[in-house]
Tab-separated table of C-alpha atoms and ligand atoms in Angstrom:
chain	number	residue	atom	x	y	z
A	1	MET	CA	0.000	0.000	0.000
A	2	GLY	CA	1.417	3.420	-0.944
A	3	ASN	CA	0.724	6.739	0.768
A	4	SER	CA	-2.737	8.041	0.048
A	5	ILE	CA	-4.493	11.356	0.384
A	6	ALA	CA	-8.276	11.025	0.182
A	7	ILE	CA	-10.235	14.118	-0.849
A	8	ASP	CA	-14.017	13.866	-0.708
A	9	GLY	CA	-16.729	16.471	-1.012
A	10	PRO	CA	-19.729	17.657	-3.001
A	11	ALA	CA	-19.766	18.613	-6.695
A	12	GLY	CA	-18.094	21.937	-7.404
A	13	ALA	CA	-16.090	22.235	-4.168
A	14	GLY	CA	-12.840	22.388	-6.155
A	15	LYS	CA	-11.686	18.833	-5.448
A	16	SER	CA	-10.205	18.089	-8.852
A	17	THR	CA	-8.393	21.441	-9.224
A	18	ILE	CA	-6.903	21.083	-5.757
A	19	ALA	CA	-6.133	17.355	-6.026
A	20	LYS	CA	-4.347	17.877	-9.356
A	21	LEU	CA	-2.127	20.666	-7.997
A	22	LEU	CA	-1.419	18.822	-4.774
A	23	SER	CA	-0.491	15.587	-6.554
A	24	LYS	CA	2.013	17.486	-8.727
A	25	GLU	CA	3.617	19.148	-5.719
A	26	MET	CA	3.885	15.867	-3.839
A	27	GLY	CA	4.954	13.700	-6.785
A	28	TYR	CA	1.899	11.443	-6.297
A	29	ILE	CA	-0.459	10.308	-9.029
A	30	TYR	CA	-3.882	11.934	-9.216
A	31	VAL	CA	-6.815	9.524	-9.355
A	32	ASP	CA	-10.079	11.159	-10.427
A	33	THR	CA	-12.728	8.598	-9.423
A	34	GLY	CA	-15.613	10.744	-10.695
A	35	ALA	CA	-14.155	10.242	-14.195
A	36	MET	CA	-14.590	6.478	-13.762
A	37	TYR	CA	-18.295	6.845	-12.849
A	38	ARG	CA	-18.628	9.186	-15.814
A	39	ALA	CA	-16.975	6.626	-18.148
A	40	ILE	CA	-19.474	3.925	-17.123
A	41	ALA	CA	-22.210	6.534	-17.664
A	42	VAL	CA	-20.903	7.027	-21.231
A	43	TYR	CA	-21.402	3.297	-21.823
A	44	PHE	CA	-24.970	3.474	-20.457
A	45	ALA	CA	-25.755	6.541	-22.582
A	46	GLN	CA	-24.237	5.057	-25.755
A	47	ASN	CA	-26.174	1.814	-25.285
A	48	ASN	CA	-29.510	3.400	-24.308
A	49	ILE	CA	-29.505	1.764	-20.875
A	50	ASN	CA	-32.322	3.018	-18.645
A	51	PRO	CA	-30.663	4.547	-15.538
A	52	ASP	CA	-33.759	3.755	-13.468
A	53	ASP	CA	-33.745	0.021	-14.246
A	54	GLU	CA	-31.318	-1.760	-11.908
A	55	ASP	CA	-31.586	-5.124	-13.703
A	56	GLU	CA	-30.647	-3.511	-16.998
A	57	ILE	CA	-27.750	-1.715	-15.275
A	58	ASN	CA	-26.533	-4.949	-13.631
A	59	SER	CA	-26.317	-6.845	-16.896
A	60	ALA	CA	-24.802	-3.876	-18.731
A	61	VAL	CA	-22.039	-3.530	-16.098
A	62	GLU	CA	-20.847	-7.058	-16.971
A	63	ASN	CA	-19.975	-5.824	-20.454
A	64	VAL	CA	-17.958	-2.859	-19.241
A	65	ASP	CA	-14.208	-2.831	-18.845
A	66	ILE	CA	-12.674	0.354	-17.440
A	67	THR	CA	-8.936	0.928	-17.161
A	68	ILE	CA	-6.817	3.943	-16.386
A	69	ARG	CA	-3.542	5.080	-17.832
A	70	TYR	CA	-1.508	8.264	-17.585
A	71	GLU	CA	-0.308	10.418	-20.482
A	72	ASP	CA	2.074	13.210	-19.433
A	73	GLY	CA	0.777	12.747	-15.889
A	74	VAL	CA	-2.847	13.229	-16.981
A	75	GLN	CA	-5.351	10.468	-16.221
A	76	GLN	CA	-6.946	8.833	-19.265
A	77	VAL	CA	-10.006	6.621	-18.886
A	78	ILE	CA	-10.297	3.693	-21.269
A	79	LEU	CA	-13.776	2.206	-21.793
A	80	ASN	CA	-13.731	-1.189	-23.540
A	81	GLY	CA	-10.446	-0.303	-25.233
A	82	VAL	CA	-11.458	3.224	-26.295
A	83	ASN	CA	-10.101	6.387	-24.670
A	84	VAL	CA	-13.282	8.284	-23.643
A	85	THR	CA	-11.589	10.994	-21.549
A	86	GLY	CA	-12.807	13.734	-23.922
A	87	LEU	CA	-16.464	12.691	-23.523
A	88	LEU	CA	-16.733	12.802	-19.748
A	89	ARG	CA	-17.298	16.404	-18.745
A	90	THR	CA	-20.783	17.189	-20.025
A	91	GLU	CA	-23.900	17.890	-17.926
A	92	GLN	CA	-25.661	14.909	-19.524
A	93	ILE	CA	-22.898	12.476	-18.537
A	94	GLY	CA	-22.548	14.072	-15.069
A	95	ASN	CA	-26.247	13.539	-14.423
A	96	MET	CA	-26.147	9.970	-15.742
A	97	ALA	CA	-23.124	9.282	-13.478
A	98	SER	CA	-24.888	10.733	-10.450
A	99	LYS	CA	-27.981	8.585	-11.109
A	100	THR	CA	-26.161	5.315	-11.831
A	101	SER	CA	-23.431	5.571	-9.171
A	102	LYS	CA	-26.000	4.513	-6.581
A	103	TYR	CA	-26.019	0.897	-7.817
A	104	GLY	CA	-23.946	-1.736	-6.009
A	105	ALA	CA	-22.748	-3.396	-9.222
A	106	VAL	CA	-21.383	-0.100	-10.557
A	107	ARG	CA	-19.730	0.841	-7.278
A	108	SER	CA	-18.062	-2.489	-6.550
A	109	LYS	CA	-16.512	-2.640	-10.013
A	110	LEU	CA	-14.982	0.810	-9.649
A	111	VAL	CA	-14.021	0.549	-5.964
A	112	ASP	CA	-11.970	-2.586	-6.804
A	113	LEU	CA	-10.155	-0.706	-9.553
A	114	GLN	CA	-9.510	2.292	-7.269
A	115	ARG	CA	-8.078	0.104	-4.487
A	116	LYS	CA	-5.788	-1.704	-6.955
A	117	ILE	CA	-4.374	1.613	-8.169
A	118	ALA	CA	-3.715	2.763	-4.578
A	119	GLU	CA	-1.994	-0.528	-3.728
A	120	ASN	CA	0.757	0.132	-6.199
A	121	ALA	CA	1.333	3.887	-6.039
A	122	ASP	CA	1.275	7.012	-3.881
A	123	VAL	CA	-2.034	8.683	-4.731
A	124	VAL	CA	-4.145	11.755	-4.258
A	125	MET	CA	-7.611	10.317	-4.900
A	126	ASP	CA	-10.767	12.421	-5.041
A	127	GLY	CA	-14.419	11.412	-5.028
A	128	ARG	CA	-17.338	10.971	-2.638
A	129	ASP	CA	-16.485	7.805	-0.669
A	130	ILE	CA	-12.694	7.619	-0.694
A	131	GLY	CA	-12.171	8.255	3.024
A	132	THR	CA	-15.251	6.284	4.109
A	133	THR	CA	-15.117	3.223	1.826
A	134	VAL	CA	-12.400	3.017	-0.804
A	135	LEU	CA	-9.370	3.802	1.391
A	136	PRO	CA	-10.532	3.707	5.027
A	137	ASN	CA	-6.856	3.636	6.086
A	138	ALA	CA	-5.789	6.593	3.909
A	139	THR	CA	-2.769	8.467	5.273
A	140	VAL	CA	-4.685	11.765	5.252
A	141	LYS	CA	-8.402	12.433	4.702
A	142	ILE	CA	-9.796	15.793	3.670
A	143	TYR	CA	-13.457	16.741	3.308
A	144	LEU	CA	-13.494	19.689	0.932
A	145	THR	CA	-16.685	21.674	0.770
A	146	ALA	CA	-18.079	25.136	0.005
A	147	SER	CA	-21.481	26.773	0.286
A	148	CYS	CA	-23.955	26.100	-2.493
A	149	ASP	CA	-23.799	29.814	-3.442
A	150	ALA	CA	-20.005	29.737	-3.728
A	151	ARG	CA	-20.021	26.551	-5.802
A	152	ALA	CA	-22.760	27.833	-8.109
A	153	GLY	CA	-20.926	31.160	-8.500
A	154	ARG	CA	-17.697	29.403	-9.548
A	155	ARG	CA	-19.518	27.212	-12.061
A	156	PHE	CA	-21.296	30.288	-13.452
A	157	ASP	CA	-17.962	32.136	-13.870
A	158	GLU	CA	-16.427	29.084	-15.595
A	159	LEU	CA	-19.283	28.841	-18.098
A	160	VAL	CA	-19.296	32.600	-18.767
A	161	ALA	CA	-15.527	32.456	-19.383
A	162	LYS	CA	-16.185	29.733	-21.990
A	163	GLY	CA	-18.734	32.039	-23.646
A	164	GLU	CA	-21.701	29.850	-22.698
A	165	GLN	CA	-25.171	31.162	-21.832
A	166	CYS	CA	-26.173	30.220	-18.303
A	167	ASP	CA	-28.520	30.992	-15.479
A	168	LEU	CA	-27.229	31.201	-11.897
A	169	GLU	CA	-30.478	30.004	-10.320
A	170	ALA	CA	-30.623	26.953	-12.632
A	171	ILE	CA	-27.004	26.089	-11.770
A	172	LYS	CA	-27.827	26.361	-8.051
A	173	LYS	CA	-30.821	24.050	-8.425
A	174	ASP	CA	-28.697	21.535	-10.330
A	175	ILE	CA	-26.028	21.573	-7.588
A	176	GLU	CA	-28.674	21.093	-4.882
A	177	ALA	CA	-30.184	18.147	-6.764
A	178	ARG	CA	-26.736	16.569	-7.263
A	179	ASP	CA	-25.886	17.033	-3.545
A	180	TYR	CA	-29.163	15.427	-2.532
A	181	GLN	CA	-28.650	12.456	-4.851
A	182	ASP	CA	-25.022	11.887	-3.753
A	183	MET	CA	-25.778	12.263	-0.017
A	184	HIS	CA	-28.949	10.169	0.156
A	185	ARG	CA	-28.143	6.998	-1.757
A	186	SER	CA	-28.042	3.885	0.417
A	187	ILE	CA	-24.597	2.564	-0.638
A	188	SER	CA	-21.572	4.749	0.247
A	189	PRO	CA	-23.376	8.100	0.363
A	190	LEU	CA	-21.281	11.254	0.372
A	191	LYS	CA	-20.391	12.099	3.950
A	192	GLN	CA	-17.416	13.284	5.906
A	193	ALA	CA	-15.376	10.375	7.353
A	194	ASP	CA	-15.030	10.597	11.151
A	195	ASP	CA	-11.283	11.117	10.838
A	196	ALA	CA	-11.388	13.537	7.871
A	197	VAL	CA	-10.441	17.196	8.274
A	198	LEU	CA	-13.117	19.617	7.050
A	199	VAL	CA	-11.943	22.457	4.798
A	200	ASP	CA	-14.589	24.976	3.723
A	201	THR	CA	-13.271	26.746	0.614
A	202	SER	CA	-16.171	29.235	0.232
A	203	GLU	CA	-13.958	32.209	1.125
A	204	MET	CA	-10.579	30.768	0.067
A	205	SER	CA	-8.437	31.125	-3.053
A	206	ILE	CA	-6.913	28.040	-4.679
A	207	GLU	CA	-3.498	29.025	-3.256
A	208	GLN	CA	-4.928	29.311	0.261
A	209	VAL	CA	-6.543	25.889	-0.004
A	210	ILE	CA	-3.239	24.310	-1.100
A	211	VAL	CA	-1.399	25.957	1.825
A	212	ARG	CA	-4.056	24.674	4.255
A	213	LEU	CA	-3.942	21.143	2.851
A	214	LYS	CA	-0.155	21.041	3.085
A	215	GLU	CA	-0.415	22.082	6.752
A	216	ILE	CA	-2.886	19.261	7.399
A	217	ILE	CA	-0.703	16.736	5.556
A	218	ASN	CA	2.373	17.790	7.558
A	219	GLU	CA	0.442	17.493	10.818
A	220	LYS	CA	-1.003	14.072	9.988
A	221	ALA	CA	1.743	12.439	7.977
A	222	GLY	CA	4.674	14.594	9.010
B	1	DC	O1	-16.916	14.292	-9.250
B	1	DC	P1	-17.772	14.127	-10.515
B	1	DC	O2	-18.756	15.230	-10.747
B	1	DC	O3	-16.922	13.854	-11.721
B	1	DC	O4	-18.617	12.785	-10.231
B	1	DC	C1	-19.689	12.383	-11.052
B	1	DC	C2	-20.654	11.525	-10.256
B	1	DC	O5	-20.034	10.290	-9.906
B	1	DC	C3	-21.110	12.138	-8.931
B	1	DC	O6	-22.335	12.825	-9.062
B	1	DC	C4	-21.270	10.968	-8.006
B	1	DC	C5	-20.417	9.890	-8.603
B	1	DC	N1	-19.231	9.576	-7.803
B	1	DC	C6	-19.382	8.676	-6.791
B	1	DC	O7	-20.497	8.230	-6.516
B	1	DC	N2	-18.309	8.265	-6.067
B	1	DC	C7	-17.095	8.765	-6.319
B	1	DC	N3	-16.042	8.334	-5.611
B	1	DC	C8	-16.919	9.723	-7.354
B	1	DC	C9	-18.024	10.121	-8.076
């Protein structure tokens, strides 16, 4: 087992930005577990699988093979031999991933893969259940969160910067729905692990968050 830093938290809290930067600074690999749930969601979307039908999901999962590789330090997700990394970050796939990540068959397939990766490398791994389920003995556990307003505001700014039309209230509603779905499923719901350190980034810059996380890592692992 290598060293592992588990970062969990709700959608839009800045987990992936922070985990990427931190992994670079520490020389660890970054494992984006949300991308794996999104890759399975791509399979379901491409094959017209009904996300509300667990039997259909269970048999579809048997036909899915997900692997990870790194190109220039950037995680690539391979779905049945095809690199689908470029297809993962759409609202449609995010919603499909949120709906289908509640199923045991989906979760156990991906949790196994995540544990195997952490057995062989030092990792910064982000997701919803890393500290509670995937790596209960992680070296350091962080629960990264921010108010719904702050998360919606950041998403709004991102979309505006890309030149996309968007509505702040609709983004807020979407974030609330995603939080509810992730926190209320019966298997591995999003919650802070008892031994995780809470970091609320609502009023913090990216640089401040990195400084705070390094302090926590030095205290815990130091
Ligand atoms: O972090 P993200 O938006 O890429 O994740 C997409 C969905 O995948 C999220 O709504 C819930 C699910 N997910 C999960 O259930 N467990 C994880 N460890 C990571 C993501």
